[in-house]
JSON list of C-alpha atoms in Angstrom, two decimals:
[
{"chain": "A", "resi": 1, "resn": "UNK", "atom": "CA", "xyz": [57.25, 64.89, -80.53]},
{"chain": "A", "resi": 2, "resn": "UNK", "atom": "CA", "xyz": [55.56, 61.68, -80.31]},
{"chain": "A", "resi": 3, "resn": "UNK", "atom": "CA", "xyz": [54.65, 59.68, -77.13]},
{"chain": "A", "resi": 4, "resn": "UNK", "atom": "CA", "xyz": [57.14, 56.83, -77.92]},
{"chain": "A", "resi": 5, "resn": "UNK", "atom": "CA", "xyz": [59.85, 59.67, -78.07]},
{"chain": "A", "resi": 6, "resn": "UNK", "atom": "CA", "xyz": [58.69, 60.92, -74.63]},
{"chain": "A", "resi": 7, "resn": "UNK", "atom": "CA", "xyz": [56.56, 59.05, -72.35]},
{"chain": "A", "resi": 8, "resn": "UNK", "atom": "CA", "xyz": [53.70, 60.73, -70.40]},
{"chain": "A", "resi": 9, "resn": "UNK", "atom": "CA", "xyz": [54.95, 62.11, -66.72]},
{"chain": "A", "resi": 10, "resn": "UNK", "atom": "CA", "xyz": [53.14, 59.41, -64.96]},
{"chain": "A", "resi": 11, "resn": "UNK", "atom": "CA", "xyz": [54.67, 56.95, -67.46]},
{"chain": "A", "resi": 12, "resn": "UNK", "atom": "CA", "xyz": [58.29, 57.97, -66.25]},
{"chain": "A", "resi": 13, "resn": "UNK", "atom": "CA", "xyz": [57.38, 57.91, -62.91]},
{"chain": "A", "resi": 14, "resn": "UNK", "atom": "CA", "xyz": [56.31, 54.72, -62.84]},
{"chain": "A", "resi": 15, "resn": "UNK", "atom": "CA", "xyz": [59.79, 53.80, -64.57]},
{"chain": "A", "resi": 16, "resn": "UNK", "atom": "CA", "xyz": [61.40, 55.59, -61.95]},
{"chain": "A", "resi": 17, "resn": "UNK", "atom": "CA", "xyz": [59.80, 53.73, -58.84]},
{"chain": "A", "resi": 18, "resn": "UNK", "atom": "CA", "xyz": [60.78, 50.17, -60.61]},
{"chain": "A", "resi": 19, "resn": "UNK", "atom": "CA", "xyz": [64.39, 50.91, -60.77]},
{"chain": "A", "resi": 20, "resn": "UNK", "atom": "CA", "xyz": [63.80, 52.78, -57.25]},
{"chain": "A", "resi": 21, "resn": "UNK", "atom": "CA", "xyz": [66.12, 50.40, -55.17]},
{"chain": "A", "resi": 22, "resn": "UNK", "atom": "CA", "xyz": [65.79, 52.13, -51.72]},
{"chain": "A", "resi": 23, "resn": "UNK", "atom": "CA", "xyz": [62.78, 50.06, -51.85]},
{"chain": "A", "resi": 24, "resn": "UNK", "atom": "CA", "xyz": [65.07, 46.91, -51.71]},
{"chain": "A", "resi": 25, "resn": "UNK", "atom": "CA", "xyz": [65.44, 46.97, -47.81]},
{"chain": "A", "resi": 26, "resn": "UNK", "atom": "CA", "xyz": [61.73, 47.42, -47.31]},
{"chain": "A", "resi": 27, "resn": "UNK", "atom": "CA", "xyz": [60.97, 44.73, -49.53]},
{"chain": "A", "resi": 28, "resn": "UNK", "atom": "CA", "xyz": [63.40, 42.10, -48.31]},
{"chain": "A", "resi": 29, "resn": "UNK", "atom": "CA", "xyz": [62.60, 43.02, -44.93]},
{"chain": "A", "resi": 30, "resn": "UNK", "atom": "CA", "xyz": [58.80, 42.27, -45.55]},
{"chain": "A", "resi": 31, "resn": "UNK", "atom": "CA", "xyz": [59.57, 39.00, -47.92]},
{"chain": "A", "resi": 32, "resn": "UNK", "atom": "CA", "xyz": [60.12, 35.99, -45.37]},
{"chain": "A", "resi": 33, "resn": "UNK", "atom": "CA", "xyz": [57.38, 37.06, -43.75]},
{"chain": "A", "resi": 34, "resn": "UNK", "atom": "CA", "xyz": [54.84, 37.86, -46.94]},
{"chain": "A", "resi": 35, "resn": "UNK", "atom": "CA", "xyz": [55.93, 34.61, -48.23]},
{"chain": "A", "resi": 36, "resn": "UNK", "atom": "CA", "xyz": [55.18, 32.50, -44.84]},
{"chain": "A", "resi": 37, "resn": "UNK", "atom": "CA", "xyz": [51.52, 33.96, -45.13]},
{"chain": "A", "resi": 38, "resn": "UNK", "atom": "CA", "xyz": [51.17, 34.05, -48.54]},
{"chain": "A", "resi": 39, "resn": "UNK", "atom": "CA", "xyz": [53.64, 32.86, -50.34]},
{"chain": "A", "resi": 40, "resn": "UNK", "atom": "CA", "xyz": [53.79, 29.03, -50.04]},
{"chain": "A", "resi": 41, "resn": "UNK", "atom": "CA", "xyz": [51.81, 25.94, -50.17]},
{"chain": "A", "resi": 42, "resn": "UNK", "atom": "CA", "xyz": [48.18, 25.14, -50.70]},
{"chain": "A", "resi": 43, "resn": "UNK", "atom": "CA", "xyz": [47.03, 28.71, -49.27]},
{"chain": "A", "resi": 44, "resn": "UNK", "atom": "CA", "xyz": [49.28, 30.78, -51.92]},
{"chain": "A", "resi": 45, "resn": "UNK", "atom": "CA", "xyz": [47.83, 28.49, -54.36]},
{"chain": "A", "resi": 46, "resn": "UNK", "atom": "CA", "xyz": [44.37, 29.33, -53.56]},
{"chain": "A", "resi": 47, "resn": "UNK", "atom": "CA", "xyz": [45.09, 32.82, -52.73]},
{"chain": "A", "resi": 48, "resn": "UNK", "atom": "CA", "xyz": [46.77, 33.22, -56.55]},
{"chain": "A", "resi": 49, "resn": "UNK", "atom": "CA", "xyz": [43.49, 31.71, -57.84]},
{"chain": "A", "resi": 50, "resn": "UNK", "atom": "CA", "xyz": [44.99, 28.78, -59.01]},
{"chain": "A", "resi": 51, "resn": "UNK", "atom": "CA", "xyz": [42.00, 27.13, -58.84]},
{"chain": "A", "resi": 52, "resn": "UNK", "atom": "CA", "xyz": [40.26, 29.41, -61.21]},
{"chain": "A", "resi": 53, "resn": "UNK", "atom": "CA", "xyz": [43.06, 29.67, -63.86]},
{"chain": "A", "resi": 54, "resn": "UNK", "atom": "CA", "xyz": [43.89, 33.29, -63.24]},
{"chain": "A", "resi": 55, "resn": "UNK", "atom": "CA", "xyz": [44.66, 35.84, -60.37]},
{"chain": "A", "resi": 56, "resn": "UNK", "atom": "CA", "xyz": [41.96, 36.40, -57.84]},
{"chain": "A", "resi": 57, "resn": "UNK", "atom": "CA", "xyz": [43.43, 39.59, -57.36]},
{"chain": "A", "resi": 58, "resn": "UNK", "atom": "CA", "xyz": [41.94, 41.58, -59.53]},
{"chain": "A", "resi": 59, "resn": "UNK", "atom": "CA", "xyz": [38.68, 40.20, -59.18]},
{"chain": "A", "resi": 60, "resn": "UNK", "atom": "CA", "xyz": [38.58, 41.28, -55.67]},
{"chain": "A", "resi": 61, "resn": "UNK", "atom": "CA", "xyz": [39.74, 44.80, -56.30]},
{"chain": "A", "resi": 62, "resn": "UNK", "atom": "CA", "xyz": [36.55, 44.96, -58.49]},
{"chain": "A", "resi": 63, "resn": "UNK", "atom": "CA", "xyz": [34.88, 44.60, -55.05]},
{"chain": "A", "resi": 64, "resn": "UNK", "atom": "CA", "xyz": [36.15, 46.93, -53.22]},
{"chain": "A", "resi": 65, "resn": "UNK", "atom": "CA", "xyz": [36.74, 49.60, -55.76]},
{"chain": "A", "resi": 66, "resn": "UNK", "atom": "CA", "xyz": [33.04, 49.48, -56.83]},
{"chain": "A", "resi": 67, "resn": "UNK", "atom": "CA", "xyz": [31.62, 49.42, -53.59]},
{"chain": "A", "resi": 68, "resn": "UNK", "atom": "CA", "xyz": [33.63, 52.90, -52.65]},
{"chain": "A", "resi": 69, "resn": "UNK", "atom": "CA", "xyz": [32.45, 54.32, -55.66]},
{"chain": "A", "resi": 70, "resn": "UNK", "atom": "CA", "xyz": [29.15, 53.75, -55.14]},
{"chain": "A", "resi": 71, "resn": "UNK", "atom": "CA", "xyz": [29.00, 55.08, -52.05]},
{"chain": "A", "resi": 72, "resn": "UNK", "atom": "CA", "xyz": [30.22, 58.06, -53.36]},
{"chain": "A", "resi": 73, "resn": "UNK", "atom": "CA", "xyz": [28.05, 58.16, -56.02]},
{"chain": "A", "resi": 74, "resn": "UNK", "atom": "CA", "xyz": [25.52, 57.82, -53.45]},
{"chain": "A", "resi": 75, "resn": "UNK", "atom": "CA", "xyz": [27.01, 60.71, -51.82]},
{"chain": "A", "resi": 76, "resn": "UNK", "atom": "CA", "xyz": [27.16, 63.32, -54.30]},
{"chain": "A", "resi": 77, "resn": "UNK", "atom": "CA", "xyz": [23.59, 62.56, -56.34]},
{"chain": "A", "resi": 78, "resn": "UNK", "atom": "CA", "xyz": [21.34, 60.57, -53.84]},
{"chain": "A", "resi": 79, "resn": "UNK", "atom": "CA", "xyz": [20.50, 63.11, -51.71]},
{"chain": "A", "resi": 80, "resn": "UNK", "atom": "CA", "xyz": [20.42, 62.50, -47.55]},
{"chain": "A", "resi": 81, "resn": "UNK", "atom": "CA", "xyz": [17.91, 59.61, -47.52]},
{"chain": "A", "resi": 82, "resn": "UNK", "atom": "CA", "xyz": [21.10, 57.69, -49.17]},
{"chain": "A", "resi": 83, "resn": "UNK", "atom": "CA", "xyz": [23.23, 57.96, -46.63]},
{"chain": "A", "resi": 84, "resn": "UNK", "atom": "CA", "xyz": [22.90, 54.72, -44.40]},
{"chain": "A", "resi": 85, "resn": "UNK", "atom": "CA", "xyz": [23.49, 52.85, -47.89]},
{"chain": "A", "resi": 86, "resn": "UNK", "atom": "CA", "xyz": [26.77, 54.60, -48.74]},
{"chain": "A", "resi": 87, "resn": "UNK", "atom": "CA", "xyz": [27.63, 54.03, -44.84]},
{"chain": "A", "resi": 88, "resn": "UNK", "atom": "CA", "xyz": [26.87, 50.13, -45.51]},
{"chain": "A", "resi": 89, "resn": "UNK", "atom": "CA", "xyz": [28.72, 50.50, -48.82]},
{"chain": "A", "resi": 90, "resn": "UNK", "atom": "CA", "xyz": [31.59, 52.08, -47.27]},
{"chain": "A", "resi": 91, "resn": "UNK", "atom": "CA", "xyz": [31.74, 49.73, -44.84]},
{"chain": "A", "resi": 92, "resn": "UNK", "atom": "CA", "xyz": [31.45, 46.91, -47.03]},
{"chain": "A", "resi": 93, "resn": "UNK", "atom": "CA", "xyz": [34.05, 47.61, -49.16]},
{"chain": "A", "resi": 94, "resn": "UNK", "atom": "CA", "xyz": [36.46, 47.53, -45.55]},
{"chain": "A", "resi": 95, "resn": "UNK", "atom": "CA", "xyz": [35.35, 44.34, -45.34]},
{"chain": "A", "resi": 96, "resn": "UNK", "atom": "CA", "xyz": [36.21, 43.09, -48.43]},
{"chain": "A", "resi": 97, "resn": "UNK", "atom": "CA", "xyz": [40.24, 44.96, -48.21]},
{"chain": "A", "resi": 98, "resn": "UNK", "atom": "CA", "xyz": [41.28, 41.50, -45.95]},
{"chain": "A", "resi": 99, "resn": "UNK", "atom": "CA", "xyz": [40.87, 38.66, -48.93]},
{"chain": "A", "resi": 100, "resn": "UNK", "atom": "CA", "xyz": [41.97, 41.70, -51.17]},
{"chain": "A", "resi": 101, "resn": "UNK", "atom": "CA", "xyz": [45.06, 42.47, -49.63]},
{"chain": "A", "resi": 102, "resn": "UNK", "atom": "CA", "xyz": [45.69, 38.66, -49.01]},
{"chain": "A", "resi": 103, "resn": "UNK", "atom": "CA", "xyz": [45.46, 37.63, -52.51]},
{"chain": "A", "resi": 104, "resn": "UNK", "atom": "CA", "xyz": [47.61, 40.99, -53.51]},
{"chain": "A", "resi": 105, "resn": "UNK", "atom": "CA", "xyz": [50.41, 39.40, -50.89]},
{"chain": "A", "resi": 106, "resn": "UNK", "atom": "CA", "xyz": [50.43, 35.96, -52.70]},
{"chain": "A", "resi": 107, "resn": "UNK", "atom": "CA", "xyz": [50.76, 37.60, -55.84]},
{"chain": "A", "resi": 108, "resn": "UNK", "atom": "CA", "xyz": [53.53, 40.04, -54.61]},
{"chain": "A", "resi": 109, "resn": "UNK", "atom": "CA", "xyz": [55.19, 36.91, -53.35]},
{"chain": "A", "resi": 110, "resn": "UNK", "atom": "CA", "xyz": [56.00, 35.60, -56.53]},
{"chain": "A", "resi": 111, "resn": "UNK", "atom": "CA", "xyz": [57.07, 38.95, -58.84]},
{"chain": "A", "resi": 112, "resn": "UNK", "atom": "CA", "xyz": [59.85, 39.94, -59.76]},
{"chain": "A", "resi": 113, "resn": "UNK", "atom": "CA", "xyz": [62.29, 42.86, -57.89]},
{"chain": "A", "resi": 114, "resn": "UNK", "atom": "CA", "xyz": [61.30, 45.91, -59.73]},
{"chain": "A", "resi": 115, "resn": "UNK", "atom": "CA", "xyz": [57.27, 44.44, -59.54]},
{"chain": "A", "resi": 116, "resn": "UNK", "atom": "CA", "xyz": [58.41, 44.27, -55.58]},
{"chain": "A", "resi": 117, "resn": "UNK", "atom": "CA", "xyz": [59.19, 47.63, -55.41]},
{"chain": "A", "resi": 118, "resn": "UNK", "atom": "CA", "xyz": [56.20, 48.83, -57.53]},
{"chain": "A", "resi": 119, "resn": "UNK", "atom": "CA", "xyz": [53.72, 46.41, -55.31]},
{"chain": "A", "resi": 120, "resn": "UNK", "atom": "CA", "xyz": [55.09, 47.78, -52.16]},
{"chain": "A", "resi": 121, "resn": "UNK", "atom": "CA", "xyz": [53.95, 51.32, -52.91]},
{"chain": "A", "resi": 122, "resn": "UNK", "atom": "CA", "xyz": [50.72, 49.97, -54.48]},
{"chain": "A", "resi": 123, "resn": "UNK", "atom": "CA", "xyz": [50.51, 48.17, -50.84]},
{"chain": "A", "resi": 124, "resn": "UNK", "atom": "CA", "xyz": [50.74, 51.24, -48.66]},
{"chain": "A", "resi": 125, "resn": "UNK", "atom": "CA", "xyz": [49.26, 53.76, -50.74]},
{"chain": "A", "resi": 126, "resn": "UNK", "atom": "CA", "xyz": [45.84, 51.16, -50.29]},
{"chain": "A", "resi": 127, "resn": "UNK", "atom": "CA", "xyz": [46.88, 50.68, -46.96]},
{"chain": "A", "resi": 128, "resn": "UNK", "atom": "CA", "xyz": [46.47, 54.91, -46.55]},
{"chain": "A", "resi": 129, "resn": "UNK", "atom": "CA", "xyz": [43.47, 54.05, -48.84]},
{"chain": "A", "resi": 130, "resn": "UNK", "atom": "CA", "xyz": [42.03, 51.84, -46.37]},
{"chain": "A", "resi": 131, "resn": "UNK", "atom": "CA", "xyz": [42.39, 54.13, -43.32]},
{"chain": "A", "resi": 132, "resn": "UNK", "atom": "CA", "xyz": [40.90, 56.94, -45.15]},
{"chain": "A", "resi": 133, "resn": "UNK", "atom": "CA", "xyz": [37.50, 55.09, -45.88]},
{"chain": "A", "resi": 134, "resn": "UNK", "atom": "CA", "xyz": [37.66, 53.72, -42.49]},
{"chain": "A", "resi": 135, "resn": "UNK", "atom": "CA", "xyz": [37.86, 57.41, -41.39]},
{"chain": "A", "resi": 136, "resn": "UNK", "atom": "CA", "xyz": [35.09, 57.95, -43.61]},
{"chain": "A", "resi": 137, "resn": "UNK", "atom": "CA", "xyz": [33.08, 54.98, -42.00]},
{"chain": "A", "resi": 138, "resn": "UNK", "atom": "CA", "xyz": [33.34, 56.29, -38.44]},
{"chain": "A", "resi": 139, "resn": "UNK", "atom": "CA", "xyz": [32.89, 59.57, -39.39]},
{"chain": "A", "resi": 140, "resn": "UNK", "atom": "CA", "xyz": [29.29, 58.21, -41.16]},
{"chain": "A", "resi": 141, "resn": "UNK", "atom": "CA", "xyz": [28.76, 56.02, -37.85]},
{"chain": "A", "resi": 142, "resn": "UNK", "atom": "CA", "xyz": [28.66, 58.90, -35.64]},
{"chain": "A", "resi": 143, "resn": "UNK", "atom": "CA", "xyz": [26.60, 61.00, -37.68]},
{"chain": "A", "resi": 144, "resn": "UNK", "atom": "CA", "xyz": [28.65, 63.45, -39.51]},
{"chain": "A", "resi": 145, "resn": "UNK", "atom": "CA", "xyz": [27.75, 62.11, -43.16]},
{"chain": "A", "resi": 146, "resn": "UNK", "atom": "CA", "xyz": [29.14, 65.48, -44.97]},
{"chain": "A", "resi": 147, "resn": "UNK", "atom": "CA", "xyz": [32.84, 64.56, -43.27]},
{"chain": "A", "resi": 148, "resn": "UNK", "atom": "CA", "xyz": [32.23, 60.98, -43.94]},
{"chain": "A", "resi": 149, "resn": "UNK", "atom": "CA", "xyz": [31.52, 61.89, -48.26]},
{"chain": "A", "resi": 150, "resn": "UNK", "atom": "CA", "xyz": [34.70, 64.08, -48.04]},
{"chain": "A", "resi": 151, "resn": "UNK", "atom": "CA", "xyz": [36.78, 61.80, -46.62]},
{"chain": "A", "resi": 152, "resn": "UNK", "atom": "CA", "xyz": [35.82, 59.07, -49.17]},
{"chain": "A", "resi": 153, "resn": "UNK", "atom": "CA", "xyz": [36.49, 61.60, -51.87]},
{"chain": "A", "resi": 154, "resn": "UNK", "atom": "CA", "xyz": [39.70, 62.00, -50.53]},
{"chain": "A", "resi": 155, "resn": "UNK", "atom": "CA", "xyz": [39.81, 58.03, -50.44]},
{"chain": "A", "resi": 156, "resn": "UNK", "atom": "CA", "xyz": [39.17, 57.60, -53.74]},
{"chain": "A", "resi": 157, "resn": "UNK", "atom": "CA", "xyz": [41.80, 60.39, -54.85]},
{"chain": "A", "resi": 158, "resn": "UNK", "atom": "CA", "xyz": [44.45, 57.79, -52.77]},
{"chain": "A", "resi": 159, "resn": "UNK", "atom": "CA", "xyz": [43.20, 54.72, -53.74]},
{"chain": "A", "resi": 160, "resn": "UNK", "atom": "CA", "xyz": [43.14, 56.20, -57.61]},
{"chain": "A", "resi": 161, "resn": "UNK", "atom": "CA", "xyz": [47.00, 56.04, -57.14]},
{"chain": "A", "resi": 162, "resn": "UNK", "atom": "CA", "xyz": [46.91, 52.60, -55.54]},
{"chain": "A", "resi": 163, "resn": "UNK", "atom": "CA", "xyz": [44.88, 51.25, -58.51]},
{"chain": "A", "resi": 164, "resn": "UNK", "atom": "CA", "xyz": [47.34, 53.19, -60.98]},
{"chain": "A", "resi": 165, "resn": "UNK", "atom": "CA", "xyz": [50.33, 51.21, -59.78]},
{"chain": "A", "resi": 166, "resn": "UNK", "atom": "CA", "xyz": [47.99, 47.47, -60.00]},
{"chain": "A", "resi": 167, "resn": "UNK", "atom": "CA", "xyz": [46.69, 48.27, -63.01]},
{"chain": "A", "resi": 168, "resn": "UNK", "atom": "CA", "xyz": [49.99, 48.82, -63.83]},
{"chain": "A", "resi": 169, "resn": "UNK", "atom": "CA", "xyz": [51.40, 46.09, -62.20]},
{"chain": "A", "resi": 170, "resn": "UNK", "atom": "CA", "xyz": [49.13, 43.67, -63.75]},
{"chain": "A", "resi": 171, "resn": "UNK", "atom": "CA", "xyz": [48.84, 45.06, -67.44]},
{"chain": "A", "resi": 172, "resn": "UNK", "atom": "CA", "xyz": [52.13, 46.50, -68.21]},
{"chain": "A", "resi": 173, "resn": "UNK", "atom": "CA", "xyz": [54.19, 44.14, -66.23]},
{"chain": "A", "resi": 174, "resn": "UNK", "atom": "CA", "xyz": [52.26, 41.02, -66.15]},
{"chain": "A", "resi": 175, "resn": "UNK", "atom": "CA", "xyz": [52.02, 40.09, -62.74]},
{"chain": "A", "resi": 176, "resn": "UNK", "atom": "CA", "xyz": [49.12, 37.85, -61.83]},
{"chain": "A", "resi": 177, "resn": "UNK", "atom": "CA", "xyz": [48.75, 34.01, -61.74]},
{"chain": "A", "resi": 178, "resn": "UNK", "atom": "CA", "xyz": [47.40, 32.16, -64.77]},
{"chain": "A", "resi": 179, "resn": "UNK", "atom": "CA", "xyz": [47.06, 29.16, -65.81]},
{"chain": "A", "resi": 180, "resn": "UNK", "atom": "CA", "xyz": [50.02, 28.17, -68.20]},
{"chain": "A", "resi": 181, "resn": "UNK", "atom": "CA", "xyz": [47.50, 26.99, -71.24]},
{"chain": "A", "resi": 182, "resn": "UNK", "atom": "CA", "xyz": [46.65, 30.44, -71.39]},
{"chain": "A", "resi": 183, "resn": "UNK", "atom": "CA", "xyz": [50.66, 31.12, -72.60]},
{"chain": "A", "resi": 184, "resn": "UNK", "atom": "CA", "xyz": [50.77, 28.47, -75.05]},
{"chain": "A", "resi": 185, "resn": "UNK", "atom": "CA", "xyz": [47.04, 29.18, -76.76]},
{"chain": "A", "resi": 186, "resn": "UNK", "atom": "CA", "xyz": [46.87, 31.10, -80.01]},
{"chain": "A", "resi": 187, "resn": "UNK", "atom": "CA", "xyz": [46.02, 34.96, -79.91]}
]
């Protein structure tokens, strides 16, 4: 049996949260607002990296992403005199989720219902992300470095799921802004 003839599991998953439609009520709930913030205007079009020519998304992800796995890189091969650094990149990477998530929302804005329902899992599995490292920072803050390392190993488990679903998101179903050159130029 090939792969075309059956997908992977995570594949059909996947397949099965776009045509998920209990995630309709959610989603419309959260659109008029989502597209008040995000959605509209000169903001959205700054948010979607219009500016640039393609999403800003992604590019932020890169920032957040790498600065959690540092610090747990950090955590599990730089012995204890690396600890304040994976604190600082810990906590740096929490400061970078807020553009992140905004430029995720102006991007979610403008996809398509089954991309909806895919982005609003992506959205609070990060979201769980998100308070996991920030249990992980506080954890660091008040000494307890060992909790803080397994919590962002737990993180990174969660957010491993979140990036799953974008990379999915943005590969498989194409949702990101770009400039429309890029759709007319030869491949």
């Amino acid at each position: 049996m090939n792969l075309i003839e059956r997908p992977p599991t995570i594949v059909r998953a996947t397949l099965r949260l776009e045509e998920a439609t209990a995630l309709d009520k959610p989603v419309q709930a959260l659109e008029p607002a989502i597209r008040a913030w995000f959605g509209t205007g000169a903001r959205a079009s700054v948010l979607r990296g219009d500016w640039l020519g393609h999403s800003v998304h992604p590019l932020l992800t890169d920032v957040v992403i790498g600065t959690w796995t540092s610090a747990s890189l950090l955590d599990l091969f730089g012995g204890g005199e690396s600890s304040a650094a994976a604190q600082r990149l810990v906590g740096s990477g929490l400061l970078a989720t807020g553009p992140t998530v905004w430029t995720g929302w102006a991007e979610w804005s403008a996809a398509g219902p089954r991309e909806k329902r895919v982005g609003l899992v992506h959205a609070v599995t990060n979201g769980l992300a998100v308070s996991v490292y920030a249990a992980s920072w506080i954890a660091r803050r008040r000494g307890r470095h060992g909790a803080g390392a397994r919590l962002a190993l737990a993180g990174a488990a969660v957010s491993g799921v979140g990036a799953y679903l974008g990379g999915h998101l943005a590969a498989a179903r194409k949702v990101g802004s770009r400039h429309p050159t890029y759709d007319m130029a030869p491949l």
